[in-house]
CSV table of C-alpha atoms in Angstrom, one decimal:
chain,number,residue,atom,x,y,z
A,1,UNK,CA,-70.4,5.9,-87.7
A,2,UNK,CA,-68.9,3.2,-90.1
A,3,UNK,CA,-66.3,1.9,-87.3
A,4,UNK,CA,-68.5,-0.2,-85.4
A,5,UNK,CA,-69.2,-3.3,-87.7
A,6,UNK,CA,-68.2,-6.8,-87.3
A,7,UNK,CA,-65.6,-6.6,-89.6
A,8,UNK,CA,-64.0,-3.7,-88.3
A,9,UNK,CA,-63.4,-5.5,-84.8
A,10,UNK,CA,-61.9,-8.4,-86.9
A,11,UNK,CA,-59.6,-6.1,-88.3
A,12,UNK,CA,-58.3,-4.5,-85.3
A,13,UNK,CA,-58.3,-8.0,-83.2
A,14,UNK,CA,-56.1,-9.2,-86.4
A,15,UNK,CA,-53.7,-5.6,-86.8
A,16,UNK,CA,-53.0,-6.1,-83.6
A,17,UNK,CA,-52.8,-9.5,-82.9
A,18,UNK,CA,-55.0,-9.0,-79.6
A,19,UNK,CA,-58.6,-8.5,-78.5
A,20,UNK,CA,-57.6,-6.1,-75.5
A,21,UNK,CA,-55.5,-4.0,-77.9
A,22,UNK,CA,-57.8,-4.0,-80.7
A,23,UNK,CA,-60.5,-2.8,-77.6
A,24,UNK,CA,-58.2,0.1,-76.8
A,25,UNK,CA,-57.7,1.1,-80.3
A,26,UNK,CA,-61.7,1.1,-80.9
A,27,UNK,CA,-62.1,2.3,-77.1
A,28,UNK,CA,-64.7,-0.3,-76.6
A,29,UNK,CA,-64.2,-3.3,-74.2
A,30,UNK,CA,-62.5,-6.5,-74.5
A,31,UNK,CA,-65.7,-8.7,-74.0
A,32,UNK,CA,-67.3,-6.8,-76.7
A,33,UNK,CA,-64.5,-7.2,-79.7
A,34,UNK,CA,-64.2,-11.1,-78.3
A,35,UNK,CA,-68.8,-11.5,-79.1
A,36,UNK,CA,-68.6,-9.7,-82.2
A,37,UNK,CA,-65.5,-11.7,-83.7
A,38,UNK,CA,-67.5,-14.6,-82.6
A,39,UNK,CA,-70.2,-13.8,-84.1
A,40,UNK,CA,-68.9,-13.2,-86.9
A,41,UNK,CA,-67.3,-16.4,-87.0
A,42,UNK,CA,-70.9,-18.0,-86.7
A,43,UNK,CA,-72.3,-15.6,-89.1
A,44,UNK,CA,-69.8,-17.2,-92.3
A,45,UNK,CA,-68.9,-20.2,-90.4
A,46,UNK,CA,-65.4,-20.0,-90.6
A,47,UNK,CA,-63.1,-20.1,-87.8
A,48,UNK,CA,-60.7,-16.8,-87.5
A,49,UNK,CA,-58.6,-17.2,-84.7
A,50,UNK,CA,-56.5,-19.1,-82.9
A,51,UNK,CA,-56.9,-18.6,-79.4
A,52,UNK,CA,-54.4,-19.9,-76.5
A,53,UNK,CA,-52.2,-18.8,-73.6
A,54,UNK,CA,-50.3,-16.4,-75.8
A,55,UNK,CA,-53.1,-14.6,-77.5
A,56,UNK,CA,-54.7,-14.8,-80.3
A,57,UNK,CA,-53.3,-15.8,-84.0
A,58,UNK,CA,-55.4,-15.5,-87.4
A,59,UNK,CA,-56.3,-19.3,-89.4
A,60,UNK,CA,-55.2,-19.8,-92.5
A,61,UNK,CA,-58.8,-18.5,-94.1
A,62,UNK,CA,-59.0,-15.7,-91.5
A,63,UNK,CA,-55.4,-14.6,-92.5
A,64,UNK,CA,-56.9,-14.7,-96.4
A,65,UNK,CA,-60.1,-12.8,-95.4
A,66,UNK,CA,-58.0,-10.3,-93.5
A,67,UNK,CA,-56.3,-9.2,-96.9
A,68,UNK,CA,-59.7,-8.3,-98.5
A,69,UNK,CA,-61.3,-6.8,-95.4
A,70,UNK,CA,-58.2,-4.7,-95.5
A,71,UNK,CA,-58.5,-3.1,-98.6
A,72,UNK,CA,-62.3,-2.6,-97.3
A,73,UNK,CA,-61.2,-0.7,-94.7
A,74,UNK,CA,-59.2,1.7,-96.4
A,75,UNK,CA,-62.6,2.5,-98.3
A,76,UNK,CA,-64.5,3.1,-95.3
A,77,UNK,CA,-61.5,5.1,-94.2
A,78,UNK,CA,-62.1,7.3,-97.0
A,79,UNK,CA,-65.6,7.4,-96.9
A,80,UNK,CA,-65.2,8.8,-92.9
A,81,UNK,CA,-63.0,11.4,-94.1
A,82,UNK,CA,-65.2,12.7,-96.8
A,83,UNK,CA,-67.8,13.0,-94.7
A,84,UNK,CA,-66.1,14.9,-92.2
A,85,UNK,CA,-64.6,17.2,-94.7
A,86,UNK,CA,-68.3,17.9,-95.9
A,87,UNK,CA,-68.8,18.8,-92.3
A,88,UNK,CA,-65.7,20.9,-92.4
A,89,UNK,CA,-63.7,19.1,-89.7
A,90,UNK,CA,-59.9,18.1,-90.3
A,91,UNK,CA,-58.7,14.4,-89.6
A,92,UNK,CA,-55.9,14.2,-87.3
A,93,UNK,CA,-54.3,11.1,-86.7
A,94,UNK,CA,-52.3,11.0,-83.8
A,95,UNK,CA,-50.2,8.3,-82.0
A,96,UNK,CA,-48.3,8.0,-78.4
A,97,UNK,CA,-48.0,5.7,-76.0
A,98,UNK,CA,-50.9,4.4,-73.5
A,99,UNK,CA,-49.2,6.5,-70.7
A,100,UNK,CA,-48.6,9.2,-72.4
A,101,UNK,CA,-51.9,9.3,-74.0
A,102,UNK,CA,-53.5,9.9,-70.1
A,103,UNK,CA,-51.1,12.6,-69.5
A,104,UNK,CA,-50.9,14.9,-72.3
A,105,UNK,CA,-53.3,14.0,-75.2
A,106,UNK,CA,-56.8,13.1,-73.1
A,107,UNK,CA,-56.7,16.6,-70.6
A,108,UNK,CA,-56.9,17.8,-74.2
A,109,UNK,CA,-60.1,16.0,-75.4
A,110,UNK,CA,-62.6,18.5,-74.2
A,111,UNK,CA,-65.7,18.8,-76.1
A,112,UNK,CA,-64.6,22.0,-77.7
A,113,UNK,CA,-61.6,20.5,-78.9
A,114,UNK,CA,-63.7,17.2,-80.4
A,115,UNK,CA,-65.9,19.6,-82.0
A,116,UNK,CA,-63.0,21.4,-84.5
A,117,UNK,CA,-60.7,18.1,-85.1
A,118,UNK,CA,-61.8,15.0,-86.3
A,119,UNK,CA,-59.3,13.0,-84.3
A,120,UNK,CA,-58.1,9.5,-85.1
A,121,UNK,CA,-55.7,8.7,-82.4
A,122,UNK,CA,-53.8,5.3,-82.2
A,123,UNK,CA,-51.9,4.1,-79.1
A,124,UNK,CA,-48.9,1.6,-78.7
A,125,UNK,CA,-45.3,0.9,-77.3
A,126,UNK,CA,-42.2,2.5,-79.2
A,127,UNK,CA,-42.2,-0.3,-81.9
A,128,UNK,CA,-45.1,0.1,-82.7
A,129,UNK,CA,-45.1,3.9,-83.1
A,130,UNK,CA,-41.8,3.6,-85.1
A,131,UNK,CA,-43.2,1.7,-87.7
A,132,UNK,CA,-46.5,4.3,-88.3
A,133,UNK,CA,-44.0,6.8,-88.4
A,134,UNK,CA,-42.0,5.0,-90.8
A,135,UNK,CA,-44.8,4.4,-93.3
A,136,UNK,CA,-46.8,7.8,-92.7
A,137,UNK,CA,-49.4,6.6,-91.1
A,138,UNK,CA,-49.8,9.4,-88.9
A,139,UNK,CA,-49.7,13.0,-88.5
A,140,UNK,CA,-49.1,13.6,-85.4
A,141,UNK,CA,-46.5,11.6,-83.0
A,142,UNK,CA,-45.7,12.5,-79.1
A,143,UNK,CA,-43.5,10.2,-77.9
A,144,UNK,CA,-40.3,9.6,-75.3
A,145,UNK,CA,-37.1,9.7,-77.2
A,146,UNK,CA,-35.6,11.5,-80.0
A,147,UNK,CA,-36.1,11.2,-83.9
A,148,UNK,CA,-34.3,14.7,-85.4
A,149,UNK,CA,-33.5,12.8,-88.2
A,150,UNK,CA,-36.0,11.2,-89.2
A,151,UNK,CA,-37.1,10.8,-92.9
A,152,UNK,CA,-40.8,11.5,-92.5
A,153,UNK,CA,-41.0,13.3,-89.6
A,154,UNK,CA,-39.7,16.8,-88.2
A,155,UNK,CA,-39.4,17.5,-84.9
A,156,UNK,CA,-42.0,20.1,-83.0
A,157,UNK,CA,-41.5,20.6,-79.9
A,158,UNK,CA,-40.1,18.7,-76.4
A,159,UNK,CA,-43.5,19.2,-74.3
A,160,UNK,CA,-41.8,17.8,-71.4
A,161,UNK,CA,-39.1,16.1,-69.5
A,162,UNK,CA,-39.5,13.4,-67.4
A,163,UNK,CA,-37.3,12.4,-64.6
A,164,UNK,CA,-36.6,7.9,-64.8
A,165,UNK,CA,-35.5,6.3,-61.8
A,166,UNK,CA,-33.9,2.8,-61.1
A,167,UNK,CA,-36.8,0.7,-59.6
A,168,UNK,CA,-37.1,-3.1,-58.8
A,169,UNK,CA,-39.6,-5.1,-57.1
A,170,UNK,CA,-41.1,-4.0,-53.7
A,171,UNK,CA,-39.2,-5.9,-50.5
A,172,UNK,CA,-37.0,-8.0,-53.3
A,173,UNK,CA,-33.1,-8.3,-52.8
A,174,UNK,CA,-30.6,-9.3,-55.5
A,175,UNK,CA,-27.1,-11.1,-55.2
A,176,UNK,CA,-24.5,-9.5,-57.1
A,177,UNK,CA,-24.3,-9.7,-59.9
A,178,UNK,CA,-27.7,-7.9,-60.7
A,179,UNK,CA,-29.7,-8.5,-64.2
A,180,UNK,CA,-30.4,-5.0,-65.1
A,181,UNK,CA,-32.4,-4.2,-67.9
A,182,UNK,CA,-31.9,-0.6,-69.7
A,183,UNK,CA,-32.7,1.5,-72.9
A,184,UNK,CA,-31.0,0.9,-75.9
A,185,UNK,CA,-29.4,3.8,-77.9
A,186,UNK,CA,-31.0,1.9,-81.7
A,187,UNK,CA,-33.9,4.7,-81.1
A,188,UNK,CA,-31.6,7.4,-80.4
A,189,UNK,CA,-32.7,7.4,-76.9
A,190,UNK,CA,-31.6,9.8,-73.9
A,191,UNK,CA,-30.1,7.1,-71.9
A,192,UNK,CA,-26.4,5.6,-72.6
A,193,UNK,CA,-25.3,2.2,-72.1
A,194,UNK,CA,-21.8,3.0,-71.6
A,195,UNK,CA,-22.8,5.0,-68.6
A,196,UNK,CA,-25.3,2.2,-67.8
A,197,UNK,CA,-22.9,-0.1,-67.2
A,198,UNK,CA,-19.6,0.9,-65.9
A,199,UNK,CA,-16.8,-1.8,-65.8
A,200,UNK,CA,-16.3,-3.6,-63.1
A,201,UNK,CA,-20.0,-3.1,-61.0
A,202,UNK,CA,-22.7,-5.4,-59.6
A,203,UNK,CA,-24.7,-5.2,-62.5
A,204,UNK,CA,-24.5,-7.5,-66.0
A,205,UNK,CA,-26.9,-6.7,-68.9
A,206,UNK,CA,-29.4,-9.2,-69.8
A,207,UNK,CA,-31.6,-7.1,-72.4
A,208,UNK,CA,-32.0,-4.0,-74.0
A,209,UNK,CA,-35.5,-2.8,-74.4
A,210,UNK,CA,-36.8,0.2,-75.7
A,211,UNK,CA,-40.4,0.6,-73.7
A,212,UNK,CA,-40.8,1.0,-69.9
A,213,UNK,CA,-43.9,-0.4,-70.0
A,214,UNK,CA,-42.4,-3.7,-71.1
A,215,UNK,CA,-39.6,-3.2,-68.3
A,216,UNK,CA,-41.9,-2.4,-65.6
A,217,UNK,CA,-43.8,-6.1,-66.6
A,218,UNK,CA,-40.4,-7.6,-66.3
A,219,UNK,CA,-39.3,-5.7,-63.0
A,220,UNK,CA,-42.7,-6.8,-61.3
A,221,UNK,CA,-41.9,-10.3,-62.0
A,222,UNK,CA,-38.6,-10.0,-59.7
A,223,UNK,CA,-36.7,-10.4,-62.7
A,224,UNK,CA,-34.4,-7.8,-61.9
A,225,UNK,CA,-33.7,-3.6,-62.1
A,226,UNK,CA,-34.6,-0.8,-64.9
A,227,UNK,CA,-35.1,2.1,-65.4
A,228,UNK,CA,-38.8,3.4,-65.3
A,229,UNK,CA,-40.4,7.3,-64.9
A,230,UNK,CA,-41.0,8.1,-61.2
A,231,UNK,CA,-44.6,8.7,-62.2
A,232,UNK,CA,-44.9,4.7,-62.9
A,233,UNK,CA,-43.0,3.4,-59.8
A,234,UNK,CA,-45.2,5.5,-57.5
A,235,UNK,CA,-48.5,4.5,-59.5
A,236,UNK,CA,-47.7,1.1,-58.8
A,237,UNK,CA,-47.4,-1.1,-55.2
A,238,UNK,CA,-45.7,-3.6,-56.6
A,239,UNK,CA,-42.7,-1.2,-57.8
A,240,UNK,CA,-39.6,0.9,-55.4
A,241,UNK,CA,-37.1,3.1,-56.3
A,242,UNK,CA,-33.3,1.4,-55.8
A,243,UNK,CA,-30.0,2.2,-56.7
A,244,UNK,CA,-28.9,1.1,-59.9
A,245,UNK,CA,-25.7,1.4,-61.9
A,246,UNK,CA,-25.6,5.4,-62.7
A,247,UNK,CA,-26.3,7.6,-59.6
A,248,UNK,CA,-28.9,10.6,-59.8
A,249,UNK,CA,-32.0,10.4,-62.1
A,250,UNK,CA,-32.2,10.4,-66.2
A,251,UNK,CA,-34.3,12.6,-68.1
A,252,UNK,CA,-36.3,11.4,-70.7
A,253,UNK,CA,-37.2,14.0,-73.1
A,254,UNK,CA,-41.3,13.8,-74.5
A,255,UNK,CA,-41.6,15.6,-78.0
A,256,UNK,CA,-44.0,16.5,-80.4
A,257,UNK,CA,-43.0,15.1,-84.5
A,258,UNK,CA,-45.4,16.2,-87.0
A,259,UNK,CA,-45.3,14.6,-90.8
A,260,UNK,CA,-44.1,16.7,-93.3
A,261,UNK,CA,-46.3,16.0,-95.9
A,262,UNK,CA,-49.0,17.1,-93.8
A,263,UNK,CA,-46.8,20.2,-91.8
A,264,UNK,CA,-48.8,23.2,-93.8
A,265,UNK,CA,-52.3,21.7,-93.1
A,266,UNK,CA,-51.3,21.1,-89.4
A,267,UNK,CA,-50.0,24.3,-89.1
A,268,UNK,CA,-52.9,25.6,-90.5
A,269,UNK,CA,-55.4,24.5,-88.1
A,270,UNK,CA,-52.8,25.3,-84.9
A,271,UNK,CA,-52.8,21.6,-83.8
A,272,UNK,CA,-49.1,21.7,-82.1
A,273,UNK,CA,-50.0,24.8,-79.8
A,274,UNK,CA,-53.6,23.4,-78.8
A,275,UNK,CA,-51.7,20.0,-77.5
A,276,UNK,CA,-48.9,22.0,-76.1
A,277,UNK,CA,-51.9,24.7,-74.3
């Protein structure tokens, strides 16, 4: 109800530095955050953004109007959640990346499910999701890769395992030595770089990333190898399965973290089951 202003789209378009992902956050489309920012812009006659090639970048005044809107929005934050409480709905914020958001968390949005949760749920890459559960932003996470000790949150359950293959760009060779690009252990990931890359192979390390999503960008470009879930290889024409510097397939562990300030209420209302159902 109160998420559908002009300033809200601001907001979002400046959080996240990006129209598209401010879109996907308010599940609207792009064209639509891009005509309301502009017309707010028109409305107080103030330039907000910067737009070129690289996105989109706040002005000086829109980077000063962004701090007050801000506080603003933490208002209307609380306004949503009184009003749901009146109804007797719980708010549930939950986070996860895009992908994982189609496989696990939207089966899950039925109409039954909408109609007992309020759900606020926020997608991005594993930066992203690091830093809201850093803060406490969020009750819920599911995500790839292992926090067991984190400070915030507590670990739930592993609700599945996926299986990551080497993959590189369809019909593209490589002269040895091969830039591979591979997970890196700063996350406590499942994959090891030692393993990764053995002495004396085809292979020399040119980054460390911690998303596949960014990897798969790189690996369509014909940049090099990585390592990506099967699921997004065989989604995508652009992408084959290769051999790469460890033989055999990785598993990548997806859990469930839950806050701990918030473990009784979410316990309470069952939420870890009804994903996991």
């Amino acid at each position: 109800m109160l998420k559908n202003t002009k300033i809200h789209y601001f907001y979002y378009a400046a959080k996240y530095s990006s129209f598209s992902k401010a879109a996907e956050f308010m599940q609207v489309s792009q064209p639509s955050v891009s005509s309301k920012i502009i017309a707010l812009e028109k409305e107080i006659g103030i330039k907000l953004f910067e737009r070129d090639k690289h996105g989109v970048h706040l002005t000086k005044k829109g980077a000063v109007l962004y701090g007050e809107v801000e506080k603003a929005i933490k208002s209307f934050e609380n306004i949503e959640l009184g009003i749901k409480r009146i109804k007797g709905k719980a708010l549930i914020k939950i986070a996860t990346q895009p992908r994982l958001y189609e496989k696990y968390l939207e089966p899950k949005l039925t109409k039954e499910f909408l109609s007992e949760f309020f759900m606020q749920i926020s997608t991005g890459e594993l930066t992203t999701i690091k830093n809201w559960m850093d803060s406490g932003e969020v009750d819920v996470v599911i995500t790839e890769g292992i926090f067991n000790d984190h400070p915030v949150f507590e670990y739930a359950v592993e609700l599945d395992n996926l299986k990551f293959y080497w993959a590189k760009k369809t019909n593209t060779e490589f002269t040895p030595p091969i830039p591979t690009f591979v997970h890196s252990d700063i996350w406590n990931h499942w994959h090891d770089l030692s393993q990764c890359m053995p002495e004396g192979a085809d292979y020399k390390q040119i980054m460390i990333i911690d998303t596949p999503d960014f990897s798969s960008k790189l690996i369509q470009r014909g940049i090099g190898i990585g390592l990506l879930p099967e699921q997004m290889i065989l989604k995508n024409e652009n992408l084959e399965k290769c051999e790469g510097p460890t033989s055999g397939t990785v598993d990548g562990p997806i859990a469930v973290y839950i806050n701990r300030d918030k473990a009784a209420e979410l316990d309470e209302c069952d939420i870890v089951n009804r994903i996991m159902s």
